Coordinates of C-alpha atoms in Angstrom, one line a residue:
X114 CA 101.5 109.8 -25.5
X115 CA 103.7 107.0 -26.6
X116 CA 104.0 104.3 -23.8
X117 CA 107.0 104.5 -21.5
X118 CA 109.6 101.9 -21.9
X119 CA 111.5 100.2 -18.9
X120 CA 115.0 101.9 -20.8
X121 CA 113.4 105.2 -20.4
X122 CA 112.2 104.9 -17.0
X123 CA 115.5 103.3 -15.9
X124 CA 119.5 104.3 -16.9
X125 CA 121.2 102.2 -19.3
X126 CA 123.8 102.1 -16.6
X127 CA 120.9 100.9 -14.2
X128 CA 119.8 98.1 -16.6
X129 CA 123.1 96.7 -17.3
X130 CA 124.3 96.8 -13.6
X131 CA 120.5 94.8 -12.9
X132 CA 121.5 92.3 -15.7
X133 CA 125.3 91.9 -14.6
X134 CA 124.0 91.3 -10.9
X135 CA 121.8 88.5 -11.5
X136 CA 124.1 86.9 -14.0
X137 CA 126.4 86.9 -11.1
X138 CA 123.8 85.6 -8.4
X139 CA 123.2 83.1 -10.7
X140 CA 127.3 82.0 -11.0
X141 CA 127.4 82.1 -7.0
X142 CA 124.4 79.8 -6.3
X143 CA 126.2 77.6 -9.5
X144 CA 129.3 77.4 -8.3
X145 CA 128.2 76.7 -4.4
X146 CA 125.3 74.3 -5.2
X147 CA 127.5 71.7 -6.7
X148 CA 130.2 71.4 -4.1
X149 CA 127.7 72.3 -0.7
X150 CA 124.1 72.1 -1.6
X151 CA 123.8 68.6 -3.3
X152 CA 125.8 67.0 -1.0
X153 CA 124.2 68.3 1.8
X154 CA 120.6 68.1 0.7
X155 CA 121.9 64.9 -0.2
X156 CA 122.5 63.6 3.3
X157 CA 119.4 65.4 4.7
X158 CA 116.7 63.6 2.4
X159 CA 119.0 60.2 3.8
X160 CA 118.7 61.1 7.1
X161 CA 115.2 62.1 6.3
X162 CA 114.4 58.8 4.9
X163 CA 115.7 56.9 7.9
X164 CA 113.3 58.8 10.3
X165 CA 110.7 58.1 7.9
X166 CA 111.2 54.6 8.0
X167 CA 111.4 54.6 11.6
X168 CA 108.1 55.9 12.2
X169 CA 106.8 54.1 9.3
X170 CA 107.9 50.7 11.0
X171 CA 106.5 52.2 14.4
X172 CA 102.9 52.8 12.9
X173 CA 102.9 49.3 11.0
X174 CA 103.8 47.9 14.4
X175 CA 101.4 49.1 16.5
X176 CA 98.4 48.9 13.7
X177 CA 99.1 45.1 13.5
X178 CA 99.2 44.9 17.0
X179 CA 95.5 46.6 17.3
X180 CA 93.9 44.6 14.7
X181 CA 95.3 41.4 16.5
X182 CA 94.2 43.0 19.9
X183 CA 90.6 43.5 18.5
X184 CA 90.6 40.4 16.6
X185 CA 91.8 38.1 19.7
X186 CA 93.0 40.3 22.6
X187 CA 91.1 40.2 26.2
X188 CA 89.5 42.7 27.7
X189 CA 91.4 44.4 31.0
X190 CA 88.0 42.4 32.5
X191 CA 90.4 39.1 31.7
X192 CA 93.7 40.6 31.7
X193 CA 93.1 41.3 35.2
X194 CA 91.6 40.4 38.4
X195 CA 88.7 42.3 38.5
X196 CA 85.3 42.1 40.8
X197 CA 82.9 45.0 42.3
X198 CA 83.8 46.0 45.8
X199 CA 80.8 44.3 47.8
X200 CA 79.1 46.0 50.9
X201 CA 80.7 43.8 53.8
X202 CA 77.8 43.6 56.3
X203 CA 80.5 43.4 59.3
X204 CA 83.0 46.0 58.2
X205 CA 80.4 48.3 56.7
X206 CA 81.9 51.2 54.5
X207 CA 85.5 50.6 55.8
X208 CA 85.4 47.3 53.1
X209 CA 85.6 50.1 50.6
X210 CA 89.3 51.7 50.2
X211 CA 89.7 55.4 50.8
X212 CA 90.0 57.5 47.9
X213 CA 91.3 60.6 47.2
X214 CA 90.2 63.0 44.3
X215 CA 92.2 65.8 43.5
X216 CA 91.5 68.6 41.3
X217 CA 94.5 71.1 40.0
X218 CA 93.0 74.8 39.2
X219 CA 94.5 78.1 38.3
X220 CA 92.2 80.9 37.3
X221 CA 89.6 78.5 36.1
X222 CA 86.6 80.7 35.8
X223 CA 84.7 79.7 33.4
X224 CA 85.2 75.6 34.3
X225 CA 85.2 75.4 37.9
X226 CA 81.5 74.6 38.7
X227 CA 81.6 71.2 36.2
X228 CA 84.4 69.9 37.5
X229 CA 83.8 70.2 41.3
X230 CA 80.1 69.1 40.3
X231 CA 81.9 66.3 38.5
X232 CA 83.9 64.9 41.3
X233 CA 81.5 65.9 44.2
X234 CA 79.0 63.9 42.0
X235 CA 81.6 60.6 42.2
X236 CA 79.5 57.5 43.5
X237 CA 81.3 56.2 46.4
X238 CA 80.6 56.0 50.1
X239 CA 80.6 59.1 51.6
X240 CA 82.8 58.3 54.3
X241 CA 85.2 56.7 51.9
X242 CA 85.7 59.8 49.5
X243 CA 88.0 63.3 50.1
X244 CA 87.6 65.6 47.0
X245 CA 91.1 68.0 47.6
X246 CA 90.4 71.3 45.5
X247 CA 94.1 72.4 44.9
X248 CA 93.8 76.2 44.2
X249 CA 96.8 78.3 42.9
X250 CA 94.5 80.9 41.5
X251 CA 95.8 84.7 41.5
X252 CA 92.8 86.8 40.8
X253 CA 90.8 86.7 44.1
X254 CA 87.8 87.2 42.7
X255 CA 87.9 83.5 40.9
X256 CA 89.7 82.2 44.6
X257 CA 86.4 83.4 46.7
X258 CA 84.1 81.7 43.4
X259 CA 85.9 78.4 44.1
X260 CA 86.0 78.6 47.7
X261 CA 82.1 79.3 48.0
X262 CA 81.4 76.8 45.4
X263 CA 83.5 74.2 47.9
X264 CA 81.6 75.6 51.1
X265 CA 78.0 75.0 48.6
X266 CA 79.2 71.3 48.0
X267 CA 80.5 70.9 51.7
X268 CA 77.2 72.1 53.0
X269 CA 75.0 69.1 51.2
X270 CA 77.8 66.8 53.0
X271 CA 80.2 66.3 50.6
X272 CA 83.7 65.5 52.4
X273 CA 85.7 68.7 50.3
X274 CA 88.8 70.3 51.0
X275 CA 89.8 73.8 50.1
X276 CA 94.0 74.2 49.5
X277 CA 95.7 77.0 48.7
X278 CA 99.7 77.9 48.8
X279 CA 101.2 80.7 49.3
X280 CA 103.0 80.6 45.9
X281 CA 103.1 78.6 42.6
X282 CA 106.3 76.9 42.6
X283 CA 106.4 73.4 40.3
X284 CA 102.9 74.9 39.3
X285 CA 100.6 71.4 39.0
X286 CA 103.7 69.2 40.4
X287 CA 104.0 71.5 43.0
X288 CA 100.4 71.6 43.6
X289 CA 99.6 68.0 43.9
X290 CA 102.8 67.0 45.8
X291 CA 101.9 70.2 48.5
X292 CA 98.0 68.2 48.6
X293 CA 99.5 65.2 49.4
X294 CA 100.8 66.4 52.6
X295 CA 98.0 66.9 54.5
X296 CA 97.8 64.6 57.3
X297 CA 94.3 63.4 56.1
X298 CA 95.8 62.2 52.5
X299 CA 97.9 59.2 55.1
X300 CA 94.6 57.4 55.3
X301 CA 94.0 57.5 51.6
X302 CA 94.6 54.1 49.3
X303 CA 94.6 55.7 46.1
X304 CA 94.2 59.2 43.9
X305 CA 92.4 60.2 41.2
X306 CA 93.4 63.3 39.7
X307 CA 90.9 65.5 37.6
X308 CA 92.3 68.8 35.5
X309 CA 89.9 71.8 36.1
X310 CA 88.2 71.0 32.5
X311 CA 87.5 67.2 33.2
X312 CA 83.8 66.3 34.2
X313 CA 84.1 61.9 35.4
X314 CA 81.1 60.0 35.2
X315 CA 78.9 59.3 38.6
X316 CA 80.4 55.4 38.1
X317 CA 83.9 56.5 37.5
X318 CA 85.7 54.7 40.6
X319 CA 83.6 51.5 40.5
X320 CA 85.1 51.1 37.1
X321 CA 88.6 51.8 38.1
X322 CA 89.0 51.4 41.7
X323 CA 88.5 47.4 41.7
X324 CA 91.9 47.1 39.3
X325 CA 94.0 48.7 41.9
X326 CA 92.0 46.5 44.6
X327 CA 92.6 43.2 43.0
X328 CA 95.4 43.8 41.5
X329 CA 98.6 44.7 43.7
X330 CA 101.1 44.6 40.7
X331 CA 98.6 48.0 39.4
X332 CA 100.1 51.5 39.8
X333 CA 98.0 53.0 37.8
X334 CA 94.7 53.1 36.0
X335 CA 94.1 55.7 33.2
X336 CA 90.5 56.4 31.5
X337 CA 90.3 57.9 27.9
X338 CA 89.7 61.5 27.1
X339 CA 86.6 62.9 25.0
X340 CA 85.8 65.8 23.4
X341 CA 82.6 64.9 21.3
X342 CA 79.1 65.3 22.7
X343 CA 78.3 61.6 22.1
X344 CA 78.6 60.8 25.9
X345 CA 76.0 60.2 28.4
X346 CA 75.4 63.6 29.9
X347 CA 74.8 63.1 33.9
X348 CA 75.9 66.5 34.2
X349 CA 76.1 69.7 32.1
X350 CA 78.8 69.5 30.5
X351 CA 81.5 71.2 27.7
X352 CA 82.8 69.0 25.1
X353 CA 83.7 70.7 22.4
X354 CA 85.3 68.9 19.5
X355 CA 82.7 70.1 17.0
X356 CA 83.7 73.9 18.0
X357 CA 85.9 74.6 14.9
X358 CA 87.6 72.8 12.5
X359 CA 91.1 73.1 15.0
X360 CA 89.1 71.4 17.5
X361 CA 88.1 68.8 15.0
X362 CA 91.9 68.3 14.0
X363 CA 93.0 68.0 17.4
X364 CA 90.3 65.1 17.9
X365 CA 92.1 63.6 15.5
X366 CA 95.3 63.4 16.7
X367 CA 94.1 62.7 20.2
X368 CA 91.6 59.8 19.0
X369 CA 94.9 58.1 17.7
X370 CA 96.6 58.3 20.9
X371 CA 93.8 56.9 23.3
X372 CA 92.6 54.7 20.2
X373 CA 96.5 52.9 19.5
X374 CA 99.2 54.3 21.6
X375 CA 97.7 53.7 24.9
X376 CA 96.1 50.4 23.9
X377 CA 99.6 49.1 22.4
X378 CA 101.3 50.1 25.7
X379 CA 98.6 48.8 27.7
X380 CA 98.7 45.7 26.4
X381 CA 101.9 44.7 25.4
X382 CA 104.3 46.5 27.9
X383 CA 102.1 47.1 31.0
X384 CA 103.5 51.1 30.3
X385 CA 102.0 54.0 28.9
X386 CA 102.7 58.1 29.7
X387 CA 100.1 59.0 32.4
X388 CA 97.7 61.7 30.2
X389 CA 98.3 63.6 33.8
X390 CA 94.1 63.7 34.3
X391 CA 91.4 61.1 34.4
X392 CA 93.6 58.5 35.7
X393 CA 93.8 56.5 39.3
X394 CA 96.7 56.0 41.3
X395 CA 97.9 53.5 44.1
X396 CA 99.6 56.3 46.5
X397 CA 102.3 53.5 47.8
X398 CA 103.5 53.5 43.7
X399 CA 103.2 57.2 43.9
X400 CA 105.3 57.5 46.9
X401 CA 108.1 55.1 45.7
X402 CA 108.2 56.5 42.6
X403 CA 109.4 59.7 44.0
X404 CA 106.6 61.5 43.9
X405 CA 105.8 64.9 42.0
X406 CA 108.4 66.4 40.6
X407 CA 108.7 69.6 38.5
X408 CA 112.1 69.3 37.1
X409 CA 110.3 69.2 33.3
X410 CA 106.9 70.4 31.9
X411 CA 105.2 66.5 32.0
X412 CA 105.3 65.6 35.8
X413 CA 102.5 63.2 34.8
X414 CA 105.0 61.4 32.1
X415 CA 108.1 61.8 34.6
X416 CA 105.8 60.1 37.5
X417 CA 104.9 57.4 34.8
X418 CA 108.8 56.0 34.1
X419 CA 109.8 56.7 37.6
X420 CA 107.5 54.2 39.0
X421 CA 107.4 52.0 35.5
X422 CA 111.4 51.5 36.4
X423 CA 110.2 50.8 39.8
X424 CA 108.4 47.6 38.4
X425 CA 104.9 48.6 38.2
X426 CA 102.2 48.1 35.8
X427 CA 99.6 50.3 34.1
X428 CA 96.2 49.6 32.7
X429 CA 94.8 51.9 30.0
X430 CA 90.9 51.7 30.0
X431 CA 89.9 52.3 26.6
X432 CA 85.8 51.9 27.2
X433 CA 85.6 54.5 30.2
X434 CA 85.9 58.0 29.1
X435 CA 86.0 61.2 30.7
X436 CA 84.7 64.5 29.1
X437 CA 86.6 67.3 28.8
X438 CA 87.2 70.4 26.7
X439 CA 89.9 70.8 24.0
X440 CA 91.7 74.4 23.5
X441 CA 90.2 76.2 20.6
X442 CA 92.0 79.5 20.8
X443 CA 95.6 78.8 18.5
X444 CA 97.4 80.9 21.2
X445 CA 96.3 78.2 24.0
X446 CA 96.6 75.3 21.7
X447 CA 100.6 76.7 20.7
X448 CA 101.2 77.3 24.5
X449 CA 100.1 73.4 24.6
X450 CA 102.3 72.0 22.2
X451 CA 105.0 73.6 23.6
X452 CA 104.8 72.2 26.4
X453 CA 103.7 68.6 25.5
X454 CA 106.7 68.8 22.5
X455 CA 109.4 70.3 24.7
X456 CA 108.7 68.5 28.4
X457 CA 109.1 64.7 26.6
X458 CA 112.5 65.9 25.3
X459 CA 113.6 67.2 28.2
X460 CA 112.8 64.4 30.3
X461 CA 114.5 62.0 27.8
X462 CA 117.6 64.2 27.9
X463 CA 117.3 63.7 31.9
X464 CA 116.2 60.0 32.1
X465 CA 118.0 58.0 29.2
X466 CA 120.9 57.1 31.1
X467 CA 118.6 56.3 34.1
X468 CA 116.8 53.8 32.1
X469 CA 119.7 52.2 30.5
X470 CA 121.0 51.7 34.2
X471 CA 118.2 50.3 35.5
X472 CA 118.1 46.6 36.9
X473 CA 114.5 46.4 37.7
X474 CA 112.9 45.8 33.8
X475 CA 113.4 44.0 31.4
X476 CA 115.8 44.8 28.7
X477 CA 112.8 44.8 26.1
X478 CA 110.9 47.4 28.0
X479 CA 113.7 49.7 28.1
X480 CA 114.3 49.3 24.1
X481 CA 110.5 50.0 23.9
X482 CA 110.5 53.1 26.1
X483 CA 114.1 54.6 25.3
X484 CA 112.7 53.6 21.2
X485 CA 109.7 53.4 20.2
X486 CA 107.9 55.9 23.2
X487 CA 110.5 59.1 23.6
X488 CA 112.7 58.3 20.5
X489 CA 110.4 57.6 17.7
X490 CA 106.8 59.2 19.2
X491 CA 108.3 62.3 20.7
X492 CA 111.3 62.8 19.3
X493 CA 111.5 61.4 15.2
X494 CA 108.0 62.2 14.8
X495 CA 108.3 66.0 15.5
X496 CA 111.4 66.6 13.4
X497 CA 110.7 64.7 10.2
X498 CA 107.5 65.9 9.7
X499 CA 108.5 69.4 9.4
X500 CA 111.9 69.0 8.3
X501 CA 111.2 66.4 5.5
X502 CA 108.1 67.7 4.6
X503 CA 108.2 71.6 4.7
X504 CA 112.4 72.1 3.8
X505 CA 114.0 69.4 2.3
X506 CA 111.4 67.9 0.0
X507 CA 110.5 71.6 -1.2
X508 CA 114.5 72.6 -1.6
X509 CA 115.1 69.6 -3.9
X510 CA 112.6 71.7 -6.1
X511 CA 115.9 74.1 -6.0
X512 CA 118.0 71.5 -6.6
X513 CA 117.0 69.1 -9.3
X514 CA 120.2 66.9 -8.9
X515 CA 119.0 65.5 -5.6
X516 CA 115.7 63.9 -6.2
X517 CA 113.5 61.8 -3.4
X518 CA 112.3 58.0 -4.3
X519 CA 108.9 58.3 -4.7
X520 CA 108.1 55.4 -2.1
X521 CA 109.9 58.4 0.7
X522 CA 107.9 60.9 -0.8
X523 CA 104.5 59.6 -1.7
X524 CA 103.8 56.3 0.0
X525 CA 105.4 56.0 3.1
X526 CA 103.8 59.2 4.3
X527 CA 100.0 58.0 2.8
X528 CA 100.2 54.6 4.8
X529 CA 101.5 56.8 7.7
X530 CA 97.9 58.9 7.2
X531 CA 96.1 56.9 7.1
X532 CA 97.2 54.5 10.0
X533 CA 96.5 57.6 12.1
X534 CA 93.4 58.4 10.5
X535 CA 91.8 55.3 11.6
X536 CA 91.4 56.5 15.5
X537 CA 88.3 59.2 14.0
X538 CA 86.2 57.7 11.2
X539 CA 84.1 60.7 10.9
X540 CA 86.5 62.3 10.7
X541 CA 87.9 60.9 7.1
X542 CA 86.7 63.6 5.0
X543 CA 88.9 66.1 7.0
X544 CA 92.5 64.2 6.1
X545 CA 93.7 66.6 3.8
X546 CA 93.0 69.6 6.3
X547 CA 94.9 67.4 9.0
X548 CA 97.9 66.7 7.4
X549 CA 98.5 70.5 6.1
X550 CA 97.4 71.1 9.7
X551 CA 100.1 69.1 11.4
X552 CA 102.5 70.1 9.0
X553 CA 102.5 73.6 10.1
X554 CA 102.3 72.6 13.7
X555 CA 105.3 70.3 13.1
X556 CA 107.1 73.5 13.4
X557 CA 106.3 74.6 16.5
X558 CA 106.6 71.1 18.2
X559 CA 110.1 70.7 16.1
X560 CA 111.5 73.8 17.9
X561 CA 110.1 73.0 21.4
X562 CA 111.7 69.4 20.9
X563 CA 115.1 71.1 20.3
X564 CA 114.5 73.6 22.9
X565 CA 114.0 70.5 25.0
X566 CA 116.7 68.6 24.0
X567 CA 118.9 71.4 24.5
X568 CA 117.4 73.0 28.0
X569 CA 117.5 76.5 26.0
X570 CA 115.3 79.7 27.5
X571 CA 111.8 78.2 27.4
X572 CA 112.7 74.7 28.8
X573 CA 110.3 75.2 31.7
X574 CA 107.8 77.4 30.3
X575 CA 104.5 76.7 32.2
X576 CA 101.3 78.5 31.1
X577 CA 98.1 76.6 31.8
X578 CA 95.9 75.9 28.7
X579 CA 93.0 78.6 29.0
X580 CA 89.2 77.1 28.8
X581 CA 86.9 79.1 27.4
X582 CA 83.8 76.8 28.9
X583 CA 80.8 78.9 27.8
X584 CA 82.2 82.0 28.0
X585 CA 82.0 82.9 24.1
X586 CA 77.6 82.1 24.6
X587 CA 77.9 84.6 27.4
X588 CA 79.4 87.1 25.4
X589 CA 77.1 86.4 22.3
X590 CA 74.1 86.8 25.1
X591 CA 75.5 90.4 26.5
X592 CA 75.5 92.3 23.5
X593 CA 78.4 94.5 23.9
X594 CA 80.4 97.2 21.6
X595 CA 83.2 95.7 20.0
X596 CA 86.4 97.3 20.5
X597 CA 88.8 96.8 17.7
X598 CA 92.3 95.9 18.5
X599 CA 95.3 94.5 17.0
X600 CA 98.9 94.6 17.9
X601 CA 101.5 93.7 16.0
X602 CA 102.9 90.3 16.8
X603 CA 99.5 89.3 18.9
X604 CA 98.7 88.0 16.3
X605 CA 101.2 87.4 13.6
X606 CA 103.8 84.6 13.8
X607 CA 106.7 85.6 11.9
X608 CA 108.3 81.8 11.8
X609 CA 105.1 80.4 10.0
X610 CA 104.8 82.8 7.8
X611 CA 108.7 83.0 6.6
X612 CA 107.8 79.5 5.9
X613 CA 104.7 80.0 4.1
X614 CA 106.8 82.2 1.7
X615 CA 109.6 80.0 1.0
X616 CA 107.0 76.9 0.4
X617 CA 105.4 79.2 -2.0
X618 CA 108.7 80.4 -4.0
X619 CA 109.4 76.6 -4.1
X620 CA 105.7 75.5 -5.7
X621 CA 106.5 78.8 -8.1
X622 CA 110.0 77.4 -9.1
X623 CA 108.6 74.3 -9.2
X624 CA 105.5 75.5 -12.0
X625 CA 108.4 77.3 -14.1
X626 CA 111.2 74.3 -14.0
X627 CA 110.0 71.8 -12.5
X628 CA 108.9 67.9 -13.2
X629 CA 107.5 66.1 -10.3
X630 CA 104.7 68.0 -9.8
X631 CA 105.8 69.3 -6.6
X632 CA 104.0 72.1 -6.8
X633 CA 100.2 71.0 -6.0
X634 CA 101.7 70.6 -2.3
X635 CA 103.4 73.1 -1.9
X636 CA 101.1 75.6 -2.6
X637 CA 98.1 74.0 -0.2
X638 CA 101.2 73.5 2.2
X639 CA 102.0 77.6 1.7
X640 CA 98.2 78.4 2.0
X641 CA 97.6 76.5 5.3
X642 CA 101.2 78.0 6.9
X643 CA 99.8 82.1 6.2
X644 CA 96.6 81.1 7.5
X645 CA 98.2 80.2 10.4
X646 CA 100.6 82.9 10.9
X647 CA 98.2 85.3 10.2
X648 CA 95.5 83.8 13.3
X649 CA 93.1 83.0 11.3
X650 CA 92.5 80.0 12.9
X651 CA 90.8 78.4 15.8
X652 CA 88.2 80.4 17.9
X653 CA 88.3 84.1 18.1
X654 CA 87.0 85.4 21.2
X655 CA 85.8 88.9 20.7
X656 CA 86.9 91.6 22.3
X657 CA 84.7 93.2 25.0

C-alpha cells in the first residue's frame, strides 16, 4: 500500500488554514514583542540585576567578615563575661538561678520520649530545674503517651510539669505564652525552649546559663542546630541529615545559616532571629519585649526584634549544638518553607515603620536589620532566585534582543554558590543538586514571600512540621500489605510542573535558535522541577 501522505490524511482546506494560523501567530508575537516584550524583559533582567548585586554584596560582606572572625575574632569566652556557676557552701543550690525548660508538642508521636529524655536528662540542680511539657495534642491516644511518660520522669524525681489548653489558639506562641503563666514560672530567671524533635546535651545550661548570669546586657543565648550523626550520643537519638539526598540539601542550606548568618549577627550587631528552639532566654527581656505573640508565623523572629529594639543583646554559640531531626517528607518540608518564607515577610510588612521609629538603637542596626536581615536575606533572596533564574533568564531565550551580561548570568551567581557552599564541605560534590534544588524551591518561598507581603489567604497558615523519628524502621520491621493509593493532586504540584514545561520549551528553542548555550540549564533546571512536581522526592513513607 503506498504510504499515506499528511495532504491525504488532512483537507487541503485544513492544511492551508494550519499554515495561515501560524503565519499569523507568528505576526502577533512580531508585532507585540518589539513594542511590550523587550522593553519589559528589558527592565526585569535590570531589576533582576540589582537584586543580584544586592545579595551578591551581602554574601561578600558577611564571608569577609567570617574569615576575619576566624582569623582574629574572640571567642563569646572573651567577648563576654563568662565563669562556671560555683557551689556556694552558704547558699547551697539557691547560688544557682532557676531555670525553666519548656518543650512545645502537638501530636508528636514518634519524638516525644527523646526529647522529654533530653531535657529531663539537663544537668542542673534538681531543685533549680522545672521542665514545662506544653501539650496541644488532639489525638488522645498521643496526650495519655506524653502524660505517662511525664508521670515516668516525675516518678525518678524529676521536677516536670504536665500543661494542656483547652484549645490551640497562637498554636506555639500561644502555647508558650499560656506556660508562662503559671504562678511557678514567677520564680524562674530564665527559659530554655526545646521543639518536640530537639534532644540538648546533659551539659547544655552550664554552657549557656553563665552568659545570661554574667552578663546583664544578655537576652538571649542561642545554640546551633545539627542534623548529622557526628555528635556525642548521651542519648538515643534521631539525626537524620544522611536520610535522603533532601535531607542532605537542607543541611546545606542550614549549615550556612548557623555557620555565617548567626555568627555575622552575633558578632558584629549583638542581633540575630531567634531559630525559635535550642536557645536560652532572660524572662525579664522576654517580658519587656512583649512577650509571645502570634500575630505572624515566626513568634521566635517577632520576640527577637521586639526585645533587640528594646536594647538587648544576643549571643549565638556556634561550638554547642543541639541534635535534632530535619523534615524528609517534601509535603512537610513545603509546609516548612511556607511558613519560614511567608512569616518574615509578614512581620517586615508589620514592623518596618516600627523600627524606623525607634529611639532606642542605633541608626546602623536598624539599616542592618530593615537591609541586610528582612530586606536582602528574606526578602531579595527569595524573589531573584526564582524570578531571575527560572523566567527571565529563560525568556530572553524568546527574545534574543534582550540579552544578560554574562558577569549577571554566570559569575555573580557562582561566587554566590559557592560562598554558601562553604558552611558543608562534605557536602561539595552535591552543589550542582543544591542549586537545581533551591531553584525549584525558590518558587514556593517566592509565593509565600508575596503572600506575606501582601497578608493574602495563607498569611497565617500554621501546620507543624511532622517527624517521622523511627517510624519508617518500625514499619520496615512489621511487614505489612501495601495498599496502593494515589490521588490526584496528593501528589502532583501543578505550579512546578507548569514551570518545568516552559523551562523545557525554552532549552528546546534555545537548541533550535539559540547562541549562548542556554540550554544545558535549562534542561537540568526542567528535569529537577518534574521531579519535584511529580513527588519524587524526599522520603516516601509507605502506606500501611
Amino acid at each position: 500500500m503506498d504510504r499515506l501522505s499528511s495532504t491525504t490524511i488532512l483537507p487541503d482546506t485544513f492544511q492551508g488554514t494550519r499554515g495561515e494560523f501560524s503565519m499569523q501567530m507568528g505576526m502577533v508575537w512580531g508585532q507585540v514583542k518589539a513594542p511590550l516584550m523587550v522593553p519589559l524583559l528589558r527592565l526585569g533582567v535590570l531589576v533582576c540585576l540589582i537584586m543580584s548585586l544586592m545579595l551578591f554584596m551581602e554574601r561578600v560582606y558577611m564571608g569577609t567578615v567570617i574569615l576575619l572572625l576566624k582569623l582574629f575574632g574572640r571567642k563569646p569566652e572573651t567577648r563576654y563575661k563568662w565563669e562556671p556557676v560555683k557551689d556556694d557552701v552558704e547558699m547551697g543550690n539557691s547560688a544557682h538561678p532557676m531555670v525553666l525548660v519548656q518543650i512545645p508538642m502537638y501530636n508528636e508521636r514518634e519524638v516525644y520520649q527523646l526529647s522529654i529524655g533530653a531535657a529531663c536528662g539537663l544537668s542542673w540542680p534538681s531543685d533549680r530545674i522545672i521542665i514545662q511539657v506544653l501539650d496541644d495534642s488532639t489525638d488522645p491516644t498521643i496526650k495519655d503517651l506524653v502524660e505517662l511518660e511525664c508521670q515516668r520522669w516525675g516518678s525518678k524525681g524529676v521536677n516536670i510539669k504536665y500543661e494542656i489548653r483547652d484549645n490551640r489558639d497562637g498554636y506555639k506562641a500561644g502555647a508558650l505564652k499560656q506556660g508562662m503563666k503559671h504562678s511557678y514560672v514567677e520564680h524562674c530567671d530564665y527559659v530554655a525552649i526545646f521543639d518536640a524533635d530537639f534532644q540538648p546535651e546533659p551539659d547544655f545550661l552550664w554552657r549557656t546559663v553563665p552568659f545570661l548570669l554574667r552578663n546583664p546586657e544578655l537576652a538571649l543565648v542561642q545554640a546551633r542546630w545539627k542534623f548529622a550523626a557526628a555528635c556525642a550520643r548521651t542519648v538515643p537519638s534521631k539525626v537524620n541529615a544522611d536520610e535522603c539526598l533532601m535531607t542532605r540539601m537542607q543541611e546545606m542550606s542550614l549549615d550556612y545559616h548557623f555557620t555565617v548568618e548567626q555568627e555575622v549577627g552575633s558578632s558584629i550587631y549583638a542581633f540575630f532571629g531567634f531559630n525559635g528552639t535550642a536557645g536560652v532566654w532572660r524572662i525579664a527581656a522576654l517580658n519587656e519585649a512583649g512577650g509571645w505573640k502570634d500575630r505572624t508565623t515566626v513568634e521566635d523572629m517577632d520576640l527577637a526584634v521586639r526585645a533587640s529594639l528594646k536594647g538587648w543583646k544576643f549571643l549565638y554559640l556556634g561550638s554547642l549544638k543541639v541534635k535534632n531531626e530535619l523534615p524528609s517528607t517534601l509535603k512537610a518540608y513545603r509546609y516548612q518553607q511556607h511558613r519560614w518564607s511567608c512569616g518574615p515577610a509578614n512581620l517586615f510588612r508589620k514592623m518596618v515603620l516600627e523600627i524606623v521609629k525607634n529611639k532606642k538603637v542605633s541608626t546602623w542596626k536598624k539599616v542592618h536589620v530593615i537591609y541586610s536581615f528582612f530586606v536582602v536575606r528574606k526578602l531579595v533572596a527569595h524573589i531573584v532566585t526564582f524570578v531571575f533564574y527560572c523566567v527571565v533568564l529563560p525568556a530572553t531565550v524568546l527574545v534574543p534582543e534582550v540579552e544578560v551580561p554574562k558577569w549577571g548570568a554566570v559569575y555573580i551567581p557562582s561566587i554566590i554558590t559557592l560562598l554558601n557552599a562553604v558552611g558543608t564541605p562534605r557536602s561539595l560534590h552535591l552543589l550542582v543538586f543544591w542549586i537545581l534544588f533551591e531553584n525549584v524551591m525558590s518558587l514556593h518561598r517566592t509565593k509565600a514571600t508575596f503572600i506575606g507581603l501582601l497578608e493574602a489567604g495563607r498569611v497565617n497558615e500554621w501546620i507543624v512540621t511532622e517527624k517521622l523519628g523511627d517510624a519508617l524502621k518500625a514499619k520496615a520491621a512489621v511487614k505489612v500489605p501495601r495498599k496502593p493509593r494515589f490521588r490526584f493532586g496528593e501528589r502532583l504540584h501543578i505550579l512546578e510542573l507548569f514551570v518545568g514545561a516552559y523551562l523545557f520549551f525554552c532549552g528546546c528553542y534555545d537548541v533550535v535558535f539559540g547562541k549562548n548555550h542556554y540550554f544545558i540549564y535549562l534542561y537540568a533546571q526542567a528535569i529537577a522541577f518534574f521531579i519535584v512536581g511529580f513527588g519524587y522526592v524526599g522520603t516516601i513513607i509507605p502506606n500501611s
